[in-house]
Amino acid sequence: MQRKSRLVLIAAILGFIFLYAPMVSLVIFSFNKSKLVTVWGGFSTKWYGELFQNAQILNAAGLSLRIAVISASLALVIGTIAAFVLVRFGRFRGRNLLTGMITSPLVMPDVIIGLSLLLMFVAMQNLIGWPNRGMTTIIIAHATFGAAYVAVVVQSRLRDMDLSVEEAAADLGAGAVRVFFDITLPIISPALISGWLLSFTLSMDDLVITSFVSGPGSSTLPMVIFSKVRLGVSPDINALATIIILIVSVGVIGAALAMRKKDMPHG
Amino acid sequence: MSQQENGPVMRPWLDPDAVPFIRIRNITKKFGAFTAVNNVTLDIYHNELFCLLGGSGCGKSTLLRMLSGFEQPTDGSIEIDGQDMAGMSPCDRPTNMMFQSYALFPHMSVEKNIAYGLKRDRLPRGEIADRVAEILKLVQLEEYGTRKPAQLSGGQRQRVALARSLVKKPKVLLLDEPLGALDKKLREETQFELVNIQETLGVTFIVVTHDQEEAMSISTRIGVMDQGKIIQVGEPREIYEFPQSRFVADFIGSVNMFEGQVIKDTQSKVVIHCPDAQMDIEVSHGVSCASAQKVAFAIRPEKIQMSRTKPKKALNLTRGVVQEIAYLGNLSIYHVVLDSGKAVRVTRPNLERADEHAVTWEDRVYLYWDGTAGVVLNT
Amino acid sequence: MSMQAHIAEPGRAGKWVRTVSGWFAGRGRTLVIAIPMLWLLLFFLVPFLVVGKISLSEAAIARPPYLPIWNFEDGILTLSLNLGNFQFLAEDSLYFNAYVQSLQIAFFSTILALLIGYPMAYVIARAPARLRNLLLMLVILPFWTSFLLRIYAWIGILKTNGVINNILLSLGIIHEPLVMMQTNFAVYVGIVYTYLPFMILPLYSTLVKLDESLFEAAADLGARPLTIFLSVTLPLSVPGIIAGSMLVFIPVVGEFVTPELLGGPDTLMIGRQLWTEFFANRDWPVASAVAIVMLIVLVLPVMLLQRTQPDEAGG
Ligand SMILES: Nc1ncnc2c1ncn2[C@@H]1O[C@H](COP(=O)(O)OP(=O)(O)OP(=O)(O)O)[C@@H](O)[C@H]1O
Ligand SMILES: [Mg+2]
């Protein structure tokens, strides 16, 4: 019995090493002096300096950030409404259609979503002269798949929610709208936050769909990275990766600590 | 100790030469610095239905889990039927456990659940089927063999769990709050079923419960636990009528406790000075304690007599005013406040449907009892 | 479902339900439903119809690079449906191979991710509560970092003068660098690596819900650890296995980035083929036909399969 559980433990540890070794190597070689990324040539931070002078990357990062913030916010609104409608509205016509449409982006290959959206945008452009391919179309595309993730997260939170809390508020004299803003929204707010963060990250990260729907002059960060990476490894990408890993780690650990603090009073 | 209904044959614990079936010796379990079970020594005999009774968190489950092998004792030894259990894994022990949560396998039918343990013993198929059918009949679930646990009621699930742990005919069956999830009525019915099954199969049962009524009604003996220790072991009547400590007296049933001081201690009687009771209580059995020691006199509510007129002859007599009456159907509870301010609980059976002479609110009453009605506790 | 819960509660709470449905009745209600409904119709469902339409038209050197399928001239509507694109796909073995290889790679990656992910999910689920959150965070953390950069990391590790070869060479285990980049091996590594968290999380959430007492009951009835695993743990983790496999299998079938960056020219995957058709060949109708076939052959069956699974939340 002992031996077997140790075997499982070893397998799990190897799994974690598999997850982290590549990221560790990314970080280590970002401080490599040599241009040959994987041959150690001494410690240096010069690639960070180079990174911050690379206007193309900086512009792309700025564009990506703007797109991610706007599309995640849009996704939050659409996804939350969809979740609320599906959980609380009981039966209505088109319920199955809405359920299908809101969950499908989760399982649809990116290339199909990207292609179909692009063709749609082209058709619309021909018909009504809107939208122009660029930031707008990218935001629409990102908001659409982001909404699917938000809807899933919010739906499960709404389902788990204790309805009697809302009823108690109603019982104390709050109207339906008041109840929604005073009770429902605060209770589901953790789900809203994680839904927003999820769609923000997915937007920052998306390459395939964005490549289809973007237009000339609107290259997002993943598109720039992709075109650089296709030509081979380059140390400033390692520096960029290290910065991203650092930001994400700080964010995730910070969130974990914040949550722990919140749990503290309850024991 | 007092009762003579059945002889020592049925009550091996009275026989100093009887060999215990389960021998628990100085067993201790620590979780880090916390001691969950503290130096417990206990003998349980063959065919007993032994109840472990105690408040939440006192270590009952932990003791049971050490018997079944899920927890390793920090110290001490366990012997079942002459066999030392140390280091033996749960799957090899001659015990089976009925879990508090039933732990039925949700993906298996009732039959499969019950057959699970038999299959592990690699019994032939025919025999497995026979024994499953037999036990299903015993727990009255013949028609439910193909259902999944989720399709059963709480009571039915409980019986499946019982059947599953019984079907292997273990030497010892351990039941952790077996009836905890049932409502009162179902619970009472099942208690009798449990006793019947135990008597039919002749398996030794150890039942954990924190319901004292349940413990009283089903067990051959009760072990009362508090903070990891066994405080008293005895037959239900013994535990109720002769508690050895304040904790046991208070935990089992309700009790009136008078604090006092021993002022006279002879072979045949003790006199305790109790300002609370406004008298010197006389108890007609000796206690082994120093003179002038602080003790408590404990008396059950139903052992106190009550009347509006002064009784002609009463060994212990005091007075009070009826403050509160709770009518419970078969009996009524009276809260009588003595002149000292001490509240006393008295119960009287409601023998007549409409008793015009019954004691009522604000009545001034006499409370009295004889020398054998209560016990003196010095711990 | 929520309605029932409301109705079961008598008294003023019941009144509130009526208020809510009153507020959301009629126009207000329709309006609220319409927001997500219209958005998704316009940007999710209709685009598929457009893809279907274009897959039936002929490619042309124009803007956009295809011919309309209907013509309205002199009051006569001519509809020219062109099945040539599909015929092209059927005839060119390249596409057939790409479909087959996509399925194959997706299938084996799913199995590999399951084999690696299961012990991890198991250990996390059985870890003490304090440690559990930390381990879970460690699984989720890579997911928040860039997908592209995690694939990129493997280039540095697998390439001819990459980390693995350098280590092996310096230890004297090998004398010639191993060729790992631009092989299917690299594609498997990259895919399993990036999709591992998607396998672990649903497995974890199934495993963590299993009551410890179930295992104890099995042990108590005489089962040994391996039997317990096969007869209790594994059957009860089937929902997690299915969910995790779906989350890996479906997107991997359409995967583009990994085969593009880590695979060789003979790593034919259908997502990559579609990309090439669209960006390199600028043949929108064929790209659309590839997408339609992919949808019908690969995605729809899996979605239908998912439908037949008992809906956990719907109870
Ligand atoms: N695995 C464990 N780790 C740490 N402490 C534990 C563990 N198991 C039990 N305890 C502690 O040991 C004490 C006894 O627990 P146990 O489960 O035996 O109580 P119990 O008498 O069965 O209570 P209940 O009637 O509530 O079931 C409790 O204070 C509990 O917190
Ligand atoms: Mg317990």
PDB file of C-alpha atoms in Angstrom, chain C residues 32-213:
ATOM      1  CA  VAL C  32     -33.120  41.229 -21.526  1.00  0.00           C
ATOM      2  CA  ILE C  33     -33.190  37.931 -23.392  1.00  0.00           C
ATOM      3  CA  ALA C  34     -32.616  39.724 -26.684  1.00  0.00           C
ATOM      4  CA  ILE C  35     -29.232  41.177 -25.737  1.00  0.00           C
ATOM      5  CA  PRO C  36     -27.199  37.949 -25.568  1.00  0.00           C
ATOM      6  CA  MET C  37     -29.468  36.256 -28.073  1.00  0.00           C
ATOM      7  CA  LEU C  38     -28.948  38.821 -30.845  1.00  0.00           C
ATOM      8  CA  TRP C  39     -25.254  39.131 -30.160  1.00  0.00           C
ATOM      9  CA  LEU C  40     -24.694  35.399 -30.435  1.00  0.00           C
ATOM     10  CA  LEU C  41     -26.959  35.012 -33.431  1.00  0.00           C
ATOM     11  CA  LEU C  42     -25.086  37.733 -35.245  1.00  0.00           C
ATOM     12  CA  PHE C  43     -21.557  36.826 -34.247  1.00  0.00           C
ATOM     13  CA  PHE C  44     -21.761  33.118 -33.729  1.00  0.00           C
ATOM     14  CA  LEU C  45     -24.558  31.381 -35.575  1.00  0.00           C
ATOM     15  CA  VAL C  46     -24.991  33.474 -38.724  1.00  0.00           C
ATOM     16  CA  PRO C  47     -21.236  33.366 -39.455  1.00  0.00           C
ATOM     17  CA  PHE C  48     -21.537  29.605 -39.817  1.00  0.00           C
ATOM     18  CA  LEU C  49     -24.251  30.082 -42.411  1.00  0.00           C
ATOM     19  CA  VAL C  50     -21.953  32.481 -44.216  1.00  0.00           C
ATOM     20  CA  VAL C  51     -19.183  29.886 -44.136  1.00  0.00           C
ATOM     21  CA  GLY C  52     -21.628  27.340 -45.528  1.00  0.00           C
ATOM     22  CA  LYS C  53     -22.599  29.722 -48.304  1.00  0.00           C
ATOM     23  CA  ILE C  54     -19.055  30.553 -49.284  1.00  0.00           C
ATOM     24  CA  SER C  55     -18.022  26.895 -49.236  1.00  0.00           C
ATOM     25  CA  LEU C  56     -20.476  26.495 -52.102  1.00  0.00           C
ATOM     26  CA  SER C  57     -19.103  29.318 -54.220  1.00  0.00           C
ATOM     27  CA  GLU C  58     -16.228  29.457 -56.637  1.00  0.00           C
ATOM     28  CA  ALA C  59     -12.882  31.000 -55.909  1.00  0.00           C
ATOM     29  CA  ALA C  60     -11.916  34.038 -57.957  1.00  0.00           C
ATOM     30  CA  ILE C  61      -9.245  36.663 -58.052  1.00  0.00           C
ATOM     31  CA  ALA C  62     -11.342  39.431 -56.658  1.00  0.00           C
ATOM     32  CA  ARG C  63     -12.212  41.232 -53.467  1.00  0.00           C
ATOM     33  CA  PRO C  64     -13.521  39.235 -51.713  1.00  0.00           C
ATOM     34  CA  PRO C  65     -11.875  36.317 -53.513  1.00  0.00           C
ATOM     35  CA  TYR C  66     -14.973  34.318 -54.427  1.00  0.00           C
ATOM     36  CA  LEU C  67     -17.957  34.561 -56.764  1.00  0.00           C
ATOM     37  CA  PRO C  68     -21.482  35.082 -55.450  1.00  0.00           C
ATOM     38  CA  ILE C  69     -23.644  31.960 -55.526  1.00  0.00           C
ATOM     39  CA  TRP C  70     -26.723  33.788 -56.662  1.00  0.00           C
ATOM     40  CA  ASN C  71     -27.144  36.257 -59.422  1.00  0.00           C
ATOM     41  CA  PHE C  72     -30.091  38.548 -59.993  1.00  0.00           C
ATOM     42  CA  GLU C  73     -30.075  39.797 -63.545  1.00  0.00           C
ATOM     43  CA  ASP C  74     -32.943  40.857 -65.784  1.00  0.00           C
ATOM     44  CA  GLY C  75     -35.423  39.622 -63.219  1.00  0.00           C
ATOM     45  CA  ILE C  76     -33.999  36.127 -63.291  1.00  0.00           C
ATOM     46  CA  LEU C  77     -32.467  34.656 -60.203  1.00  0.00           C
ATOM     47  CA  THR C  78     -29.723  32.212 -61.014  1.00  0.00           C
ATOM     48  CA  LEU C  79     -28.387  30.096 -58.248  1.00  0.00           C
ATOM     49  CA  SER C  80     -25.088  28.420 -58.915  1.00  0.00           C
ATOM     50  CA  LEU C  81     -24.137  25.979 -56.206  1.00  0.00           C
ATOM     51  CA  ASN C  82     -20.632  24.782 -56.581  1.00  0.00           C
ATOM     52  CA  LEU C  83     -19.836  21.450 -54.933  1.00  0.00           C
ATOM     53  CA  GLY C  84     -16.400  21.539 -56.476  1.00  0.00           C
ATOM     54  CA  ASN C  85     -14.722  22.549 -53.232  1.00  0.00           C
ATOM     55  CA  PHE C  86     -15.988  19.473 -51.459  1.00  0.00           C
ATOM     56  CA  GLN C  87     -15.119  17.334 -54.422  1.00  0.00           C
ATOM     57  CA  PHE C  88     -11.633  18.784 -54.244  1.00  0.00           C
ATOM     58  CA  LEU C  89     -11.320  17.856 -50.590  1.00  0.00           C
ATOM     59  CA  ALA C  90     -12.546  14.350 -51.279  1.00  0.00           C
ATOM     60  CA  GLU C  91     -10.150  13.812 -54.132  1.00  0.00           C
ATOM     61  CA  ASP C  92      -7.015  15.271 -52.641  1.00  0.00           C
ATOM     62  CA  SER C  93      -5.644  12.691 -50.190  1.00  0.00           C
ATOM     63  CA  LEU C  94      -3.825  15.524 -48.410  1.00  0.00           C
ATOM     64  CA  TYR C  95      -7.042  16.589 -46.723  1.00  0.00           C
ATOM     65  CA  PHE C  96      -8.113  13.079 -45.860  1.00  0.00           C
ATOM     66  CA  ASN C  97      -4.716  12.440 -44.307  1.00  0.00           C
ATOM     67  CA  ALA C  98      -4.875  15.709 -42.425  1.00  0.00           C
ATOM     68  CA  TYR C  99      -8.280  14.806 -40.968  1.00  0.00           C
ATOM     69  CA  VAL C 100      -7.068  11.363 -39.957  1.00  0.00           C
ATOM     70  CA  GLN C 101      -3.859  12.663 -38.483  1.00  0.00           C
ATOM     71  CA  SER C 102      -5.689  15.377 -36.547  1.00  0.00           C
ATOM     72  CA  LEU C 103      -7.928  12.742 -34.994  1.00  0.00           C
ATOM     73  CA  GLN C 104      -4.961  10.530 -34.292  1.00  0.00           C
ATOM     74  CA  ILE C 105      -2.914  13.260 -32.654  1.00  0.00           C
ATOM     75  CA  ALA C 106      -5.907  14.490 -30.676  1.00  0.00           C
ATOM     76  CA  PHE C 107      -6.686  10.956 -29.530  1.00  0.00           C
ATOM     77  CA  PHE C 108      -3.206  10.044 -28.366  1.00  0.00           C
ATOM     78  CA  SER C 109      -2.609  13.473 -26.803  1.00  0.00           C
ATOM     79  CA  THR C 110      -5.813  13.013 -24.820  1.00  0.00           C
ATOM     80  CA  ILE C 111      -4.676   9.598 -23.611  1.00  0.00           C
ATOM     81  CA  LEU C 112      -1.248  10.961 -22.686  1.00  0.00           C
ATOM     82  CA  ALA C 113      -2.721  13.954 -20.892  1.00  0.00           C
ATOM     83  CA  LEU C 114      -5.016  11.580 -19.015  1.00  0.00           C
ATOM     84  CA  LEU C 115      -2.144   9.336 -17.984  1.00  0.00           C
ATOM     85  CA  ILE C 116      -0.057  12.261 -16.774  1.00  0.00           C
ATOM     86  CA  GLY C 117      -2.952  14.281 -15.371  1.00  0.00           C
ATOM     87  CA  TYR C 118      -4.727  11.555 -13.426  1.00  0.00           C
ATOM     88  CA  PRO C 119      -2.035  10.939 -10.803  1.00  0.00           C
ATOM     89  CA  MET C 120      -1.586  14.681 -10.431  1.00  0.00           C
ATOM     90  CA  ALA C 121      -5.304  15.293  -9.948  1.00  0.00           C
ATOM     91  CA  TYR C 122      -5.449  12.358  -7.552  1.00  0.00           C
ATOM     92  CA  VAL C 123      -2.580  13.580  -5.419  1.00  0.00           C
ATOM     93  CA  ILE C 124      -4.006  17.112  -5.308  1.00  0.00           C
ATOM     94  CA  ALA C 125      -7.466  15.856  -4.375  1.00  0.00           C
ATOM     95  CA  ARG C 126      -6.090  13.685  -1.567  1.00  0.00           C
ATOM     96  CA  ALA C 127      -3.644  16.280  -0.278  1.00  0.00           C
ATOM     97  CA  PRO C 128      -4.323  18.053   3.025  1.00  0.00           C
ATOM     98  CA  ALA C 129      -6.677  20.991   2.473  1.00  0.00           C
ATOM     99  CA  ARG C 130      -3.960  23.585   3.095  1.00  0.00           C
ATOM    100  CA  LEU C 131      -1.637  22.137   0.482  1.00  0.00           C
ATOM    101  CA  ARG C 132      -4.464  21.442  -1.943  1.00  0.00           C
ATOM    102  CA  ASN C 133      -5.072  25.089  -2.831  1.00  0.00           C
ATOM    103  CA  LEU C 134      -1.387  25.698  -3.379  1.00  0.00           C
ATOM    104  CA  LEU C 135      -1.078  22.719  -5.724  1.00  0.00           C
ATOM    105  CA  LEU C 136      -4.211  23.729  -7.559  1.00  0.00           C
ATOM    106  CA  MET C 137      -2.770  27.187  -8.011  1.00  0.00           C
ATOM    107  CA  LEU C 138       0.387  25.628  -9.427  1.00  0.00           C
ATOM    108  CA  VAL C 139      -1.727  23.815 -12.013  1.00  0.00           C
ATOM    109  CA  ILE C 140      -3.714  26.892 -12.960  1.00  0.00           C
ATOM    110  CA  LEU C 141      -0.796  29.318 -13.067  1.00  0.00           C
ATOM    111  CA  PRO C 142       0.657  28.182 -16.415  1.00  0.00           C
ATOM    112  CA  PHE C 143      -2.817  28.504 -17.872  1.00  0.00           C
ATOM    113  CA  TRP C 144      -2.837  32.233 -17.130  1.00  0.00           C
ATOM    114  CA  THR C 145       0.485  32.772 -18.835  1.00  0.00           C
ATOM    115  CA  SER C 146       0.722  32.956 -22.588  1.00  0.00           C
ATOM    116  CA  PHE C 147      -0.080  29.820 -24.522  1.00  0.00           C
ATOM    117  CA  LEU C 148       2.172  30.913 -27.339  1.00  0.00           C
ATOM    118  CA  LEU C 149       5.133  31.500 -25.054  1.00  0.00           C
ATOM    119  CA  ARG C 150       4.734  28.107 -23.444  1.00  0.00           C
ATOM    120  CA  ILE C 151       4.981  26.488 -26.859  1.00  0.00           C
ATOM    121  CA  TYR C 152       7.943  28.741 -27.570  1.00  0.00           C
ATOM    122  CA  ALA C 153       9.672  27.459 -24.447  1.00  0.00           C
ATOM    123  CA  TRP C 154       9.699  23.986 -25.948  1.00  0.00           C
ATOM    124  CA  ILE C 155      11.523  25.166 -29.047  1.00  0.00           C
ATOM    125  CA  GLY C 156      14.415  26.183 -26.855  1.00  0.00           C
ATOM    126  CA  ILE C 157      14.321  22.867 -25.063  1.00  0.00           C
ATOM    127  CA  LEU C 158      13.890  20.528 -28.019  1.00  0.00           C
ATOM    128  CA  LYS C 159      15.925  22.087 -30.799  1.00  0.00           C
ATOM    129  CA  THR C 160      19.240  20.705 -32.020  1.00  0.00           C
ATOM    130  CA  ASN C 161      21.369  22.940 -29.797  1.00  0.00           C
ATOM    131  CA  GLY C 162      18.615  23.178 -27.196  1.00  0.00           C
ATOM    132  CA  VAL C 163      18.569  22.394 -23.509  1.00  0.00           C
ATOM    133  CA  ILE C 164      17.986  18.649 -23.712  1.00  0.00           C
ATOM    134  CA  ASN C 165      20.635  18.050 -26.357  1.00  0.00           C
ATOM    135  CA  ASN C 166      23.131  20.260 -24.550  1.00  0.00           C
ATOM    136  CA  ILE C 167      22.638  18.378 -21.307  1.00  0.00           C
ATOM    137  CA  LEU C 168      22.781  14.949 -22.893  1.00  0.00           C
ATOM    138  CA  LEU C 169      25.852  15.865 -24.923  1.00  0.00           C
ATOM    139  CA  SER C 170      27.723  17.323 -21.987  1.00  0.00           C
ATOM    140  CA  LEU C 171      26.920  14.224 -19.918  1.00  0.00           C
ATOM    141  CA  GLY C 172      28.272  12.109 -22.735  1.00  0.00           C
ATOM    142  CA  ILE C 173      25.074  10.100 -23.038  1.00  0.00           C
ATOM    143  CA  ILE C 174      24.775  10.948 -26.703  1.00  0.00           C
ATOM    144  CA  HIS C 175      27.391  12.061 -29.211  1.00  0.00           C
ATOM    145  CA  GLU C 176      25.108  13.338 -31.940  1.00  0.00           C
ATOM    146  CA  PRO C 177      22.297  15.760 -31.100  1.00  0.00           C
ATOM    147  CA  LEU C 178      18.875  14.155 -31.230  1.00  0.00           C
ATOM    148  CA  VAL C 179      16.454  15.528 -33.778  1.00  0.00           C
ATOM    149  CA  MET C 180      13.341  16.352 -31.848  1.00  0.00           C
ATOM    150  CA  MET C 181      12.117  19.599 -33.331  1.00  0.00           C
ATOM    151  CA  GLN C 182       9.813  19.464 -36.334  1.00  0.00           C
ATOM    152  CA  THR C 183       8.682  15.960 -35.497  1.00  0.00           C
ATOM    153  CA  ASN C 184       5.390  14.580 -34.294  1.00  0.00           C
ATOM    154  CA  PHE C 185       7.126  13.890 -31.007  1.00  0.00           C
ATOM    155  CA  ALA C 186       7.562  17.623 -30.466  1.00  0.00           C
ATOM    156  CA  VAL C 187       3.923  18.176 -31.402  1.00  0.00           C
ATOM    157  CA  TYR C 188       2.773  15.644 -28.808  1.00  0.00           C
ATOM    158  CA  VAL C 189       4.974  17.185 -26.141  1.00  0.00           C
ATOM    159  CA  GLY C 190       3.718  20.669 -26.904  1.00  0.00           C
ATOM    160  CA  ILE C 191       0.059  19.687 -27.032  1.00  0.00           C
ATOM    161  CA  VAL C 192       0.097  17.547 -23.909  1.00  0.00           C
ATOM    162  CA  TYR C 193       1.979  20.294 -22.128  1.00  0.00           C
ATOM    163  CA  THR C 194      -0.391  23.102 -23.001  1.00  0.00           C
ATOM    164  CA  TYR C 195      -3.591  21.130 -22.515  1.00  0.00           C
ATOM    165  CA  LEU C 196      -2.600  19.326 -19.299  1.00  0.00           C
ATOM    166  CA  PRO C 197      -4.346  21.801 -16.959  1.00  0.00           C
ATOM    167  CA  PHE C 198      -7.599  21.294 -18.886  1.00  0.00           C
ATOM    168  CA  MET C 199      -7.371  17.594 -18.091  1.00  0.00           C
ATOM    169  CA  ILE C 200      -6.349  18.008 -14.473  1.00  0.00           C
ATOM    170  CA  LEU C 201      -9.004  20.498 -13.385  1.00  0.00           C
ATOM    171  CA  PRO C 202     -12.152  18.476 -14.211  1.00  0.00           C
ATOM    172  CA  LEU C 203     -10.478  15.305 -12.939  1.00  0.00           C
ATOM    173  CA  TYR C 204      -9.610  17.085  -9.745  1.00  0.00           C
ATOM    174  CA  SER C 205     -13.106  18.416  -9.207  1.00  0.00           C
ATOM    175  CA  THR C 206     -14.558  14.931  -9.628  1.00  0.00           C
ATOM    176  CA  LEU C 207     -11.984  13.265  -7.422  1.00  0.00           C
ATOM    177  CA  VAL C 208     -12.169  15.814  -4.647  1.00  0.00           C
ATOM    178  CA  LYS C 209     -15.897  15.250  -4.308  1.00  0.00           C
ATOM    179  CA  LEU C 210     -15.440  11.539  -3.636  1.00  0.00           C
ATOM    180  CA  ASP C 211     -16.024  10.895   0.020  1.00  0.00           C
ATOM    181  CA  GLU C 212     -13.028   9.405   1.809  1.00  0.00           C
ATOM    182  CA  SER C 213     -15.394   7.001   3.541  1.00  0.00           C
TER     183      SER C 213
END
